[in-house]
Short mmCIF file of C-alpha atoms in Angstrom, two decimals:
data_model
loop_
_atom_site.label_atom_id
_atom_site.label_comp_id
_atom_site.label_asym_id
_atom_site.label_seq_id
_atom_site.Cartn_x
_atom_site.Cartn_y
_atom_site.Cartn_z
CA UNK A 1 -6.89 19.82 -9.15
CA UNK A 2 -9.62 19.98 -11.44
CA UNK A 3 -11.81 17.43 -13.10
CA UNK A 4 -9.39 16.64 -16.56
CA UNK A 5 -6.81 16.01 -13.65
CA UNK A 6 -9.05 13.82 -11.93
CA UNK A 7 -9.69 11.98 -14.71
CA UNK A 8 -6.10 11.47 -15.58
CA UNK A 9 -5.37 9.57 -12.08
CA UNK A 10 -8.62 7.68 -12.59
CA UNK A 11 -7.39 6.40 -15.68
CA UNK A 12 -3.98 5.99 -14.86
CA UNK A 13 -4.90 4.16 -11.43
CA UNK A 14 -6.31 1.46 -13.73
CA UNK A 15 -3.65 1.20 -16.03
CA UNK A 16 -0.83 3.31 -16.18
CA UNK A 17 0.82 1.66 -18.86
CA UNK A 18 -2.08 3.18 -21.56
CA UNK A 19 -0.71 4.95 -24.07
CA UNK A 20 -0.64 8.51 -24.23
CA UNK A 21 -2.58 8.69 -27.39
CA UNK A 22 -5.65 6.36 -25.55
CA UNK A 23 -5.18 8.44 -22.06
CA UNK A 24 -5.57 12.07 -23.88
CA UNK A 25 -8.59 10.58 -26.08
CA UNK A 26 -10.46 9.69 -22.76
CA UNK A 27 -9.67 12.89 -20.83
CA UNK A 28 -10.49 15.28 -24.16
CA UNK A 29 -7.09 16.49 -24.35
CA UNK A 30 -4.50 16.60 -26.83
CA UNK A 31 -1.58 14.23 -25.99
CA UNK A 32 1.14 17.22 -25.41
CA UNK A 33 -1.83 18.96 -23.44
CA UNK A 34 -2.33 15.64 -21.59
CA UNK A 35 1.56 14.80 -21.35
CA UNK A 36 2.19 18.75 -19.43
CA UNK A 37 -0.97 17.53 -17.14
CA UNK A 38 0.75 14.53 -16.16
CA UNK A 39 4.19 15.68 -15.55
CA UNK A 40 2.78 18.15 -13.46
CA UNK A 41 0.93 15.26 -11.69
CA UNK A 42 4.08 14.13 -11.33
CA UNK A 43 6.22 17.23 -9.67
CA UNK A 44 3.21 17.54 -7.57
CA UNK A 45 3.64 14.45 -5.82
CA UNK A 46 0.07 13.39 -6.88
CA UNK A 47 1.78 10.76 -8.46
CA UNK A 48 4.19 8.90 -6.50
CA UNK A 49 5.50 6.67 -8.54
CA UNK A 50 4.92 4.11 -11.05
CA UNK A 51 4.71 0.10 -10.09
CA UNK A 52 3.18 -2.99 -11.33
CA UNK A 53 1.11 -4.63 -9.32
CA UNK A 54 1.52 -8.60 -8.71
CA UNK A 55 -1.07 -11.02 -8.23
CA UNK A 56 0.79 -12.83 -4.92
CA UNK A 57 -0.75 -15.95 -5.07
CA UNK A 58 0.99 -16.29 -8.66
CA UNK A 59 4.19 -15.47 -7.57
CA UNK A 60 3.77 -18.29 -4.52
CA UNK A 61 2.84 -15.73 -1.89
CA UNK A 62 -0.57 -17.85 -0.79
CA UNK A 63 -1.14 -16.37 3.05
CA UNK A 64 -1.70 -12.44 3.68
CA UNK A 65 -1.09 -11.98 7.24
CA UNK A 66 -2.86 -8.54 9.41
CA UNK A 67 -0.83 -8.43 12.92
CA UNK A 68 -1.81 -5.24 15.49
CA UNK A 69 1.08 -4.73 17.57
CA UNK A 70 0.92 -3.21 21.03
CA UNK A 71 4.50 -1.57 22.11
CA UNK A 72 5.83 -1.43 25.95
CA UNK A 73 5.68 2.02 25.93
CA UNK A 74 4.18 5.29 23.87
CA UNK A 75 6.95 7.62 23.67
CA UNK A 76 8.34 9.47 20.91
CA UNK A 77 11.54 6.86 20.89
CA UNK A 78 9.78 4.02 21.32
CA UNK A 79 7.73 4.72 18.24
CA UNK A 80 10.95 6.05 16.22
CA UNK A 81 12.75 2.90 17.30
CA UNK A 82 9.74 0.52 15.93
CA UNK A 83 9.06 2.75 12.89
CA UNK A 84 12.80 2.65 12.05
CA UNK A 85 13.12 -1.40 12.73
CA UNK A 86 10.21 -2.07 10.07
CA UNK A 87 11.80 -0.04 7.36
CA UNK A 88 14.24 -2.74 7.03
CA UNK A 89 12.02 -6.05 6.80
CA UNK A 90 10.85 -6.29 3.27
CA UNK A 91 8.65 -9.10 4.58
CA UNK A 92 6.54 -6.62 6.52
CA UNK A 93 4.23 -5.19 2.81
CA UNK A 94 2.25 -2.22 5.19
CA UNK A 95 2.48 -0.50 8.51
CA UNK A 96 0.23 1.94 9.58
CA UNK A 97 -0.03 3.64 13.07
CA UNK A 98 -3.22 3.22 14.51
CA UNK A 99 -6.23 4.66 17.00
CA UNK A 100 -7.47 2.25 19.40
CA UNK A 101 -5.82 -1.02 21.78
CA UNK A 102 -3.42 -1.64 18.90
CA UNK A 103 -0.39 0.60 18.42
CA UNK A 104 0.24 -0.68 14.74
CA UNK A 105 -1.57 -2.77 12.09
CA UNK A 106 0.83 -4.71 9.79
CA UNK A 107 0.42 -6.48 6.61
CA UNK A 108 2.40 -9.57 5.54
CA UNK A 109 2.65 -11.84 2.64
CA UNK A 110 4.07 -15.20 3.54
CA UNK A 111 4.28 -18.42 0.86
CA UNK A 112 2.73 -20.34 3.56
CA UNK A 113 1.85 -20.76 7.63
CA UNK A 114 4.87 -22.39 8.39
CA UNK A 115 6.76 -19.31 6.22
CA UNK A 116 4.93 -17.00 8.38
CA UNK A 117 5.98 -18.67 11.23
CA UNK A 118 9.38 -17.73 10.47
CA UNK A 119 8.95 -14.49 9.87
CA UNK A 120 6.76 -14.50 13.26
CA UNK A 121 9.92 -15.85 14.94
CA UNK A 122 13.06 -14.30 12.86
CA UNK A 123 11.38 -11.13 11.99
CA UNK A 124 8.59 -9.44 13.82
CA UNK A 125 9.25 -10.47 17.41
CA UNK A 126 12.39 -9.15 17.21
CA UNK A 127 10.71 -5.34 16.90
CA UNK A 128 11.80 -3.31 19.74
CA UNK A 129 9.03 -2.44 22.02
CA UNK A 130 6.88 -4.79 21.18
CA UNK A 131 4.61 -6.47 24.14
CA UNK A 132 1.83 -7.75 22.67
CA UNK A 133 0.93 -9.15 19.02
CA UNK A 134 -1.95 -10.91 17.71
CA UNK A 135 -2.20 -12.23 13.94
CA UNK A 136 -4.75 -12.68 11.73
CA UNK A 137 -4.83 -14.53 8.55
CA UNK A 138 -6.84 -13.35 5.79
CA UNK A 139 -9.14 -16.11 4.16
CA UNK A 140 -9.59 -14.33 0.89
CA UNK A 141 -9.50 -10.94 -0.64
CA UNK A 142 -13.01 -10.12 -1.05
CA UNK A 143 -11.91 -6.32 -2.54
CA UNK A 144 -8.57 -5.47 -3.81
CA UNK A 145 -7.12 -2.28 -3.23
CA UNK A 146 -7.27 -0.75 -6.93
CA UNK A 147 -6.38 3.04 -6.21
CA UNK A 148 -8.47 6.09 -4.28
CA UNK A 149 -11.48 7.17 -5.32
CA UNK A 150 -10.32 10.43 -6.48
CA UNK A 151 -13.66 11.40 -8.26
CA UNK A 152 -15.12 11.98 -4.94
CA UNK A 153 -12.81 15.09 -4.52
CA UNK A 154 -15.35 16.71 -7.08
CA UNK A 155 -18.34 16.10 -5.41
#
């Protein structure tokens, strides 16, 4: 990956929806030049996929929701078993496996406490493996996530 690259997926981190036309202007490409760089982006796996991005408090999601979960047991089935079970709760936005006392660090969207209470009750303590969770609800997004910082990789 070299800089023009980087500076593709910087731009199209902030909007991918730019035009061509705009997106090869900023890089100092020509738009077929800039179209072969981005498909190849693309094959790469670089870029995943493309999304829009929702603002959840307009769409009546109000209470993000971080819950570390602590499992029974740490074996290879236990964690397959878990992994597996979250896949299919659309409720459940982000899992990530993690170092320390917690096993897992989830994030949920929920319209409201007494929606997340449901999905406390109807969704996440029905995990397998799970024997200990404790939630925390986020007052307000200080920092969006708004892509990586890929112009570090040139430093």
């Amino acid at each position: 990956m070299d800089r023009i690259d980087i500076a593709i997926l910087t731009h199209m981190q902030q909007d991918s929806q730019e035009s061509l036309n705009l997106l090869s202007d900023k890089v100092g490409l020509s738009p077929s030049a800039c179209h072969r760089r981005v498909k190849t982006l693309e094959k790469s796996g670089a870029i995943e996929r493309y999304v829009a991005r929702l603002d959840n408090r307009k769409i009546g999601l109000q209470l993000d929701v971080f819950v570390e979960i602590r499992l029974t047991a740490q074996t290879e089935q236990s964690f397959a078993a878990f992994e597996s079970a979250v896949h299919q709760i659309d409720e459940i936005l982000e899992c990530h496996l993690m170092s320390g006392e917690a096993d897992y660090r989830l994030r949920v969207s929920a319209r409201d406490v007494a929606d997340y209470d449901d999905i406390h009750r109807n969704c996440l303590a029905r995990l397998p493996g799970v024997a200990a969770m404790h939630s925390a609800f986020a007052i307000r997004a200080i920092k969006k996530w708004s892509g990586y910082p890929v112009q570090r990789l040139l430093d």
